[in-house]
Structure formats: structure tokens, C-alpha cells
N, CA, C and O atoms as a DFTB+ gen file, in Angstrom:
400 C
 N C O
     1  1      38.762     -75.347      27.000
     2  2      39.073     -74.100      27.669
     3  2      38.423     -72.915      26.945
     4  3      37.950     -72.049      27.681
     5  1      38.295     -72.685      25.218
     6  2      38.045     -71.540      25.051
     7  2      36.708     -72.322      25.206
     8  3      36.585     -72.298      26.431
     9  1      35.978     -72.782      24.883
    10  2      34.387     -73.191      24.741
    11  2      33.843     -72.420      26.536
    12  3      32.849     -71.713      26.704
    13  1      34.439     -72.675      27.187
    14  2      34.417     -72.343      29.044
    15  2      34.578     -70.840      28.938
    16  3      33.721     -70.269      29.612
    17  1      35.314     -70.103      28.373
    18  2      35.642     -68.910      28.130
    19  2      34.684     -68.261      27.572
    20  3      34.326     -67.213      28.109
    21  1      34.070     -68.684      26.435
    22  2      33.050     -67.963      25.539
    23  2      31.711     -67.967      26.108
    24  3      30.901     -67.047      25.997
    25  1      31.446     -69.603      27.030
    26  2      30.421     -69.238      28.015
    27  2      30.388     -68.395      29.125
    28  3      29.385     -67.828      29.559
    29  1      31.597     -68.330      29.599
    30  2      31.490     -67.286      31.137
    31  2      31.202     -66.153      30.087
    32  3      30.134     -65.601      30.349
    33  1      31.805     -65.656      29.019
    34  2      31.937     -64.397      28.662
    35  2      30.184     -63.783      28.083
    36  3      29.710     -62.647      28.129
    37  1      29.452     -65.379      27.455
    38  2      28.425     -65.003      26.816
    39  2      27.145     -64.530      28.324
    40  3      26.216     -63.723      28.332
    41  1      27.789     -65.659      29.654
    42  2      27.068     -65.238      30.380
    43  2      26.891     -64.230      31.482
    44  3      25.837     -64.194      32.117
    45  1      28.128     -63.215      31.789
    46  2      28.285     -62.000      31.806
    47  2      27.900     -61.269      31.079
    48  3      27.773     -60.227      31.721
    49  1      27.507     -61.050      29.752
    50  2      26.955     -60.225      29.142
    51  2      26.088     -60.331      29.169
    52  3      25.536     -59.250      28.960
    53  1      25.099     -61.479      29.402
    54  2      23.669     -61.436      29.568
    55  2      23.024     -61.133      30.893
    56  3      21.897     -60.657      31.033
    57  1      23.970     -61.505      31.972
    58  2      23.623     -60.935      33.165
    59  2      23.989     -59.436      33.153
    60  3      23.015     -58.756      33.476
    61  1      24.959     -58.802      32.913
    62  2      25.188     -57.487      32.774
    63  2      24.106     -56.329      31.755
    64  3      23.774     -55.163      31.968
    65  1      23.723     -57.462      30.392
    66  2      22.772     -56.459      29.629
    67  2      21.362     -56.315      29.990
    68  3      20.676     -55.315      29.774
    69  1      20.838     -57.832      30.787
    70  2      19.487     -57.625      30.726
    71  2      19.145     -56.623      31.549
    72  3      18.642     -55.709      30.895
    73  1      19.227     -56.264      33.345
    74  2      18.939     -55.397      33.866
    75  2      19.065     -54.141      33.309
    76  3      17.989     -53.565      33.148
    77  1      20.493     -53.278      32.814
    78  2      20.788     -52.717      31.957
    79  2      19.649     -52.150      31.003
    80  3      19.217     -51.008      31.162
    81  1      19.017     -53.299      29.653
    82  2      18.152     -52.447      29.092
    83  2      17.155     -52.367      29.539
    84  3      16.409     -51.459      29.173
    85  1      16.583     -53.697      30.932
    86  2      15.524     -52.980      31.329
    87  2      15.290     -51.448      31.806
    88  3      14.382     -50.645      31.587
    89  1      16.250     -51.397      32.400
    90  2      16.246     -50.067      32.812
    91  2      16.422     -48.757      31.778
    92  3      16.201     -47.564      31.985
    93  1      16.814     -49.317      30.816
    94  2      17.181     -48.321      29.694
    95  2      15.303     -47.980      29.250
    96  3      14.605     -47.002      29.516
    97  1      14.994     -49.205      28.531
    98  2      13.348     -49.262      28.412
    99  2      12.877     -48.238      29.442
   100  3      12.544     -47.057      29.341
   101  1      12.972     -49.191      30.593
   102  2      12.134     -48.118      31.672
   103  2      12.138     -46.300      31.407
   104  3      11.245     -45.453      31.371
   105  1      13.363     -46.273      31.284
   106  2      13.636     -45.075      31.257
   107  2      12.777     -43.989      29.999
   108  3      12.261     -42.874      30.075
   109  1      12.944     -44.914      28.969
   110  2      12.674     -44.358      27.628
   111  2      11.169     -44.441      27.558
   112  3      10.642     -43.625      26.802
   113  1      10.343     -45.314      28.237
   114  2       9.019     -45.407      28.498
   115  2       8.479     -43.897      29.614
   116  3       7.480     -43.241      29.323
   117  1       9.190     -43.638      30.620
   118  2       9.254     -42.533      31.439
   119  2       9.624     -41.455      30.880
   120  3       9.475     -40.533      31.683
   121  1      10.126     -41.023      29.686
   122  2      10.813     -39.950      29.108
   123  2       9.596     -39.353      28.065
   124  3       9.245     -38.180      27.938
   125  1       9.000     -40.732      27.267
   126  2       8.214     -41.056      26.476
   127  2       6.535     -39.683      26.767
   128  3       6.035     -38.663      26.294
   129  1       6.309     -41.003      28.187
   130  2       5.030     -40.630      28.882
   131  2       5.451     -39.084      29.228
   132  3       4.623     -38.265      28.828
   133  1       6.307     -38.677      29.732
   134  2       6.633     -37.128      30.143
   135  2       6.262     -36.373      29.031
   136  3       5.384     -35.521      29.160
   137  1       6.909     -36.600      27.757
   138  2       7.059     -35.879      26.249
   139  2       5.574     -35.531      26.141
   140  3       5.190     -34.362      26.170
   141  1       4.722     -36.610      26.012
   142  2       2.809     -36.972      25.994
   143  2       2.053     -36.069      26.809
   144  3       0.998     -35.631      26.349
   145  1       2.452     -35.711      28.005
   146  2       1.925     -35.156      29.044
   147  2       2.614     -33.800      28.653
   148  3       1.797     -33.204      27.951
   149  1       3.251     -33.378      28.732
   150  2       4.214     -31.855      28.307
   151  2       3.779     -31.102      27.390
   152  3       3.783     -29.873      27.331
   153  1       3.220     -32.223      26.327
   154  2       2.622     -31.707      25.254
   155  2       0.954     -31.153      24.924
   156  3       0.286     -30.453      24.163
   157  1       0.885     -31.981      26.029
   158  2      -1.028     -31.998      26.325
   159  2      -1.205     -30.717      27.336
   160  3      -2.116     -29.919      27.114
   161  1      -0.411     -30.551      28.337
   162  2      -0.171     -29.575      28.762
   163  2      -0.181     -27.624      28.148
   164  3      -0.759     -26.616      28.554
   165  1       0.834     -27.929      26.965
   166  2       1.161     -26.612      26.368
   167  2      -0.219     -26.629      25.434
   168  3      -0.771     -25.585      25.086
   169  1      -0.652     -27.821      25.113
   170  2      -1.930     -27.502      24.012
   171  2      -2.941     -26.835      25.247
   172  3      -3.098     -25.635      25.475
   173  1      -3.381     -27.644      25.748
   174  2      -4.438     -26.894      26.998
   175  2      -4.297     -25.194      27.240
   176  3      -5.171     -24.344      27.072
   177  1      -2.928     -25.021      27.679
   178  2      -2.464     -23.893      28.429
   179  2      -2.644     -22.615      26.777
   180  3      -3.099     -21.472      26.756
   181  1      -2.114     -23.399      25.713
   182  2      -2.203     -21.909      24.777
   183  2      -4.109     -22.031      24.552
   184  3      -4.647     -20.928      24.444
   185  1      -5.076     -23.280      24.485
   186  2      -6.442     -22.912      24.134
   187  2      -6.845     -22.223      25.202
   188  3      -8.031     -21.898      25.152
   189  1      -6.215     -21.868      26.220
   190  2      -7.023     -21.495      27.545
   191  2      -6.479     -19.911      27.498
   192  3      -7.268     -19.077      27.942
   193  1      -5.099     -19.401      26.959
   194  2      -4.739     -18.159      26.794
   195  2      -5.494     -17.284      25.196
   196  3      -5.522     -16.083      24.926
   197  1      -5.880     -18.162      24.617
   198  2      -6.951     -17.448      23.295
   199  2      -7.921     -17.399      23.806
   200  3      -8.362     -18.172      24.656
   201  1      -8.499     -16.282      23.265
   202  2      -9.959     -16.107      23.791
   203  2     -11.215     -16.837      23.067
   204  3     -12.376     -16.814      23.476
   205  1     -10.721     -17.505      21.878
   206  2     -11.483     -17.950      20.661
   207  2     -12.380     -18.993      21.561
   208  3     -13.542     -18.761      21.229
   209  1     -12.368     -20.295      22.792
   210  2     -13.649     -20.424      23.293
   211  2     -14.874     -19.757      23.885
   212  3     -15.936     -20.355      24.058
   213  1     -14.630     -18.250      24.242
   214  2     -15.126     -17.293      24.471
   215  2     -16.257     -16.752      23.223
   216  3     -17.391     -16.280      23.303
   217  1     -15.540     -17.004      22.292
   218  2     -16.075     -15.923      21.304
   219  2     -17.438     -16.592      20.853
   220  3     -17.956     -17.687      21.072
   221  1     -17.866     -15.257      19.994
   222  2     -19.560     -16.231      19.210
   223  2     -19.149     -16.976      18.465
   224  3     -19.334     -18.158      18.755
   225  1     -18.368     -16.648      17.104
   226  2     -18.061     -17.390      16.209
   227  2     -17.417     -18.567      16.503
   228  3     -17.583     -19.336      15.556
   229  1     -16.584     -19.198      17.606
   230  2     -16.324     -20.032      18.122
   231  2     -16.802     -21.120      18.174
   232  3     -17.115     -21.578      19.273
   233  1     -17.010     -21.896      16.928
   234  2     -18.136     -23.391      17.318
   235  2     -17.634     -24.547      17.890
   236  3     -18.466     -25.447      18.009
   237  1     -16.275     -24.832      18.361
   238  2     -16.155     -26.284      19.251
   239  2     -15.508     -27.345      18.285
   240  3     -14.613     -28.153      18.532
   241  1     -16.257     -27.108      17.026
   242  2     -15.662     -28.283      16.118
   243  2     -14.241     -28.199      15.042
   244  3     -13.742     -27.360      14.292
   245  1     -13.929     -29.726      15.520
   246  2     -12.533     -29.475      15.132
   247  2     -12.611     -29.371      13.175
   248  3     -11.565     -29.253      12.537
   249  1     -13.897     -29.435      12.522
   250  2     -13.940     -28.746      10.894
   251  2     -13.839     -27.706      10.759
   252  3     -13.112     -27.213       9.896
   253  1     -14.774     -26.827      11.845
   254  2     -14.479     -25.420      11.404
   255  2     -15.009     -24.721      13.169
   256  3     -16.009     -24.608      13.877
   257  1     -13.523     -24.407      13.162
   258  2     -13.565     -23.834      14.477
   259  2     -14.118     -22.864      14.895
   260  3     -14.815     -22.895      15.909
   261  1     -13.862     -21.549      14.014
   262  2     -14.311     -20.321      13.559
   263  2     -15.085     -19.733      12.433
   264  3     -14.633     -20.010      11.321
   265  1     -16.112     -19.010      12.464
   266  2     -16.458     -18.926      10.967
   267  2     -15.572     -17.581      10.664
   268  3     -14.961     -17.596       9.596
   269  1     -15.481     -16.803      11.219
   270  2     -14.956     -16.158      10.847
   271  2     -13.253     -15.991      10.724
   272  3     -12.753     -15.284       9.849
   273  1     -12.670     -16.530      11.442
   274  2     -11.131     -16.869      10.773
   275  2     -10.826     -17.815      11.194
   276  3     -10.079     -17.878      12.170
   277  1     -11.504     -19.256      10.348
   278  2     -10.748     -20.426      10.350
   279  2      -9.709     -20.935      10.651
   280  3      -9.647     -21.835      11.489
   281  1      -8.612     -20.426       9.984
   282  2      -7.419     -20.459       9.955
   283  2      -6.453     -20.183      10.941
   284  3      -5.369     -20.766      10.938
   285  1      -6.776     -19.294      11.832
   286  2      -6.053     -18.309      12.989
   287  2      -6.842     -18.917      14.470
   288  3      -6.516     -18.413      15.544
   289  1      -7.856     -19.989      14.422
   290  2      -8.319     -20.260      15.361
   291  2      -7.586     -21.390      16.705
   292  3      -7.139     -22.492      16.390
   293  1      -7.574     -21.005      17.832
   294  2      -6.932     -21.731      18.785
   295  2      -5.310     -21.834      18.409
   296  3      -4.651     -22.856      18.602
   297  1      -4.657     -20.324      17.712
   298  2      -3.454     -20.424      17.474
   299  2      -3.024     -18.835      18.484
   300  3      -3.850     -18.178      19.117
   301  1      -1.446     -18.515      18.365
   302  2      -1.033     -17.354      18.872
   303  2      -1.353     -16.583      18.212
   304  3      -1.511     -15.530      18.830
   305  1      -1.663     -16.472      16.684
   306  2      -1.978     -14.900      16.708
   307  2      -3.551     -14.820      16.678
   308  3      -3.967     -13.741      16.256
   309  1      -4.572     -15.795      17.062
   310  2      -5.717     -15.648      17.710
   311  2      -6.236     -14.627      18.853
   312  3      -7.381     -14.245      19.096
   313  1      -5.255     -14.380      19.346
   314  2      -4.680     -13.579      20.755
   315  2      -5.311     -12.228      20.744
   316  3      -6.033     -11.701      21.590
   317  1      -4.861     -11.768      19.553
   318  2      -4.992     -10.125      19.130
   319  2      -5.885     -10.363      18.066
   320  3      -5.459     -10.171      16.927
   321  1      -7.408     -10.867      18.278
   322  2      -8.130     -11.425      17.050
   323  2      -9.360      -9.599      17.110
   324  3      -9.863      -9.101      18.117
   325  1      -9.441      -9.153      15.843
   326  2     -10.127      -7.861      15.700
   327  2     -11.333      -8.278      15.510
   328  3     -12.048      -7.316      15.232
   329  1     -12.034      -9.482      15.531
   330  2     -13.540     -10.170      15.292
   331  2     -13.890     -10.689      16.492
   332  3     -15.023     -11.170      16.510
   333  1     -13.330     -10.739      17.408
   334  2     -13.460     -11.313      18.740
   335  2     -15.012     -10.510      19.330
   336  3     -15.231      -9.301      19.396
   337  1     -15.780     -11.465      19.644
   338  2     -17.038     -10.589      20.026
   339  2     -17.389     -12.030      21.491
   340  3     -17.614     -13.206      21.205
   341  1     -17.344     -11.550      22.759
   342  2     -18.046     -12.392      23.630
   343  2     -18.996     -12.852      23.910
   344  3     -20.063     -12.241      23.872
   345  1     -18.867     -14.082      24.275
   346  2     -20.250     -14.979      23.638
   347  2     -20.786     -15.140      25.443
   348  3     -20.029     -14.940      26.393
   349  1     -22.329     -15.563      25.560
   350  2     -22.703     -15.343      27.107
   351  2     -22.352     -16.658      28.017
   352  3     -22.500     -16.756      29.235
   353  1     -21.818     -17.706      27.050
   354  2     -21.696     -18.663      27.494
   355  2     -20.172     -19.566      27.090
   356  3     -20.087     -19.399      25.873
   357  1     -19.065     -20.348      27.493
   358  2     -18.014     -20.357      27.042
   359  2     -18.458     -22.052      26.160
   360  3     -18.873     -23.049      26.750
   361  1     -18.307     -21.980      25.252
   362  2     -18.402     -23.436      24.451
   363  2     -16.576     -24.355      24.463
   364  3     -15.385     -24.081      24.317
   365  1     -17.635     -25.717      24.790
   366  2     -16.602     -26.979      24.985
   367  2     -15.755     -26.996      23.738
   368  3     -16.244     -26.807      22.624
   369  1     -14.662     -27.191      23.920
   370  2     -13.791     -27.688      22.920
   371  2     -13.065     -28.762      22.793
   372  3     -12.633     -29.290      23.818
   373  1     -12.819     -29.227      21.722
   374  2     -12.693     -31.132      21.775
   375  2     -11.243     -30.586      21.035
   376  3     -10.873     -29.766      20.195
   377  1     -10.657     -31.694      22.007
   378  2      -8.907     -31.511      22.085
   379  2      -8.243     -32.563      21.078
   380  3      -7.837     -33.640      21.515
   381  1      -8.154     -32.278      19.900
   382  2      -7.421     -33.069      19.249
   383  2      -6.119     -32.035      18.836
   384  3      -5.915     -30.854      19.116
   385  1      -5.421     -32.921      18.128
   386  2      -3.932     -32.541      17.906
   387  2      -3.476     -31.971      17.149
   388  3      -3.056     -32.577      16.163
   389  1      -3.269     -29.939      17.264
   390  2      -2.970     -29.429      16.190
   391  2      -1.571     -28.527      16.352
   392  3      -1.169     -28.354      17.503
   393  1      -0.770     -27.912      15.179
   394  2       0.829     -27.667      15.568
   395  2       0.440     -26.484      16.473
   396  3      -0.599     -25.892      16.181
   397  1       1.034     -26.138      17.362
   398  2       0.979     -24.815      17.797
   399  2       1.893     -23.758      16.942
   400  3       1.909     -22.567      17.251
């Protein structure tokens, strides 16, 4: 009797958990991919509100972005940059992953 017991019980829980974490997975895979995309998003949207692809000093590469302020390049206070000089042509920028 308990041996009958511990199987119904072991096999309710396995019918009850597996769908369960699939869906949990699913979920956390969908939450995941959103986070990835959200983030690629706000990077795009702040390089596209600096003017630093615009500028001359502006070289594209992720060593040295700027010659003239390295440091402040493709960030917010890039924004209000006093070296900003427009360049005749807008240069590509290669999107790797930096803090905003």
C-alpha cells in the first residue's frame, strides 16, 4: 500500500512539474531575449542622440573613439560636447558593449 502511494504521489509530481517548468523555462528564455533586445535598443537610441558619429574627431573604432575626448565618447555628457565640429560625412560605428 505505501509503495502504491509513493508511486501515485511520485507520479503526480512529475506529471504536474514537467509542463510547469517547461513553461517556467519558456518563460525565462522570453524574459531573457526581451532583457537582450531592450538593451540593444537603449544602446542604439543614446549613440543616435550624441552627436559624436557626426563629428570629425569621431573615428568608428571601438580603441579610440574620439581623439579628442576619449573618455566622454558615445556617452550622455557627449551631448553638450564644446569640441564638437561636423564632419561632411556621418562615419559607421561598430556596436559593441559599453555601460551607458
Amino acid at each position: 500500500m505505501t509503495q502504491e502511494l509513493v508511486t501515485n504521489t511520485l507520479l503526480f509530481v512529475g506529471i504536474a512539474l514537467g509542463p510547469l517548468s517547461l513553461v517556467v523555462l519558456t518563460l525565462w528564455f522570453a524574459v531573457a531575449a526581451l532583457r537582450g533586445l531592450y538593451r540593444q535598443f537603449i544602446q542604439t537610441r543614446q549613440i543616435q542622440l550624441t552627436p559624436c558619429y557626426r563629428c570629425v574627431y569621431f573615428s568608428g573604432s571601438e580603441e579610440l573613439r574620439c581623439a579628442v575626448n576619449p573618455c566622454e565618447a558615445l556617452t550622455r555628457s557627449a551631448r553638450d560636447c564644446q569640441d564638437f565640429t561636423p564632419s561632411q560625412s556621418p562615419k559607421q560605428v561598430t556596436f559593441w558593449y559599453h555601460k551607458l
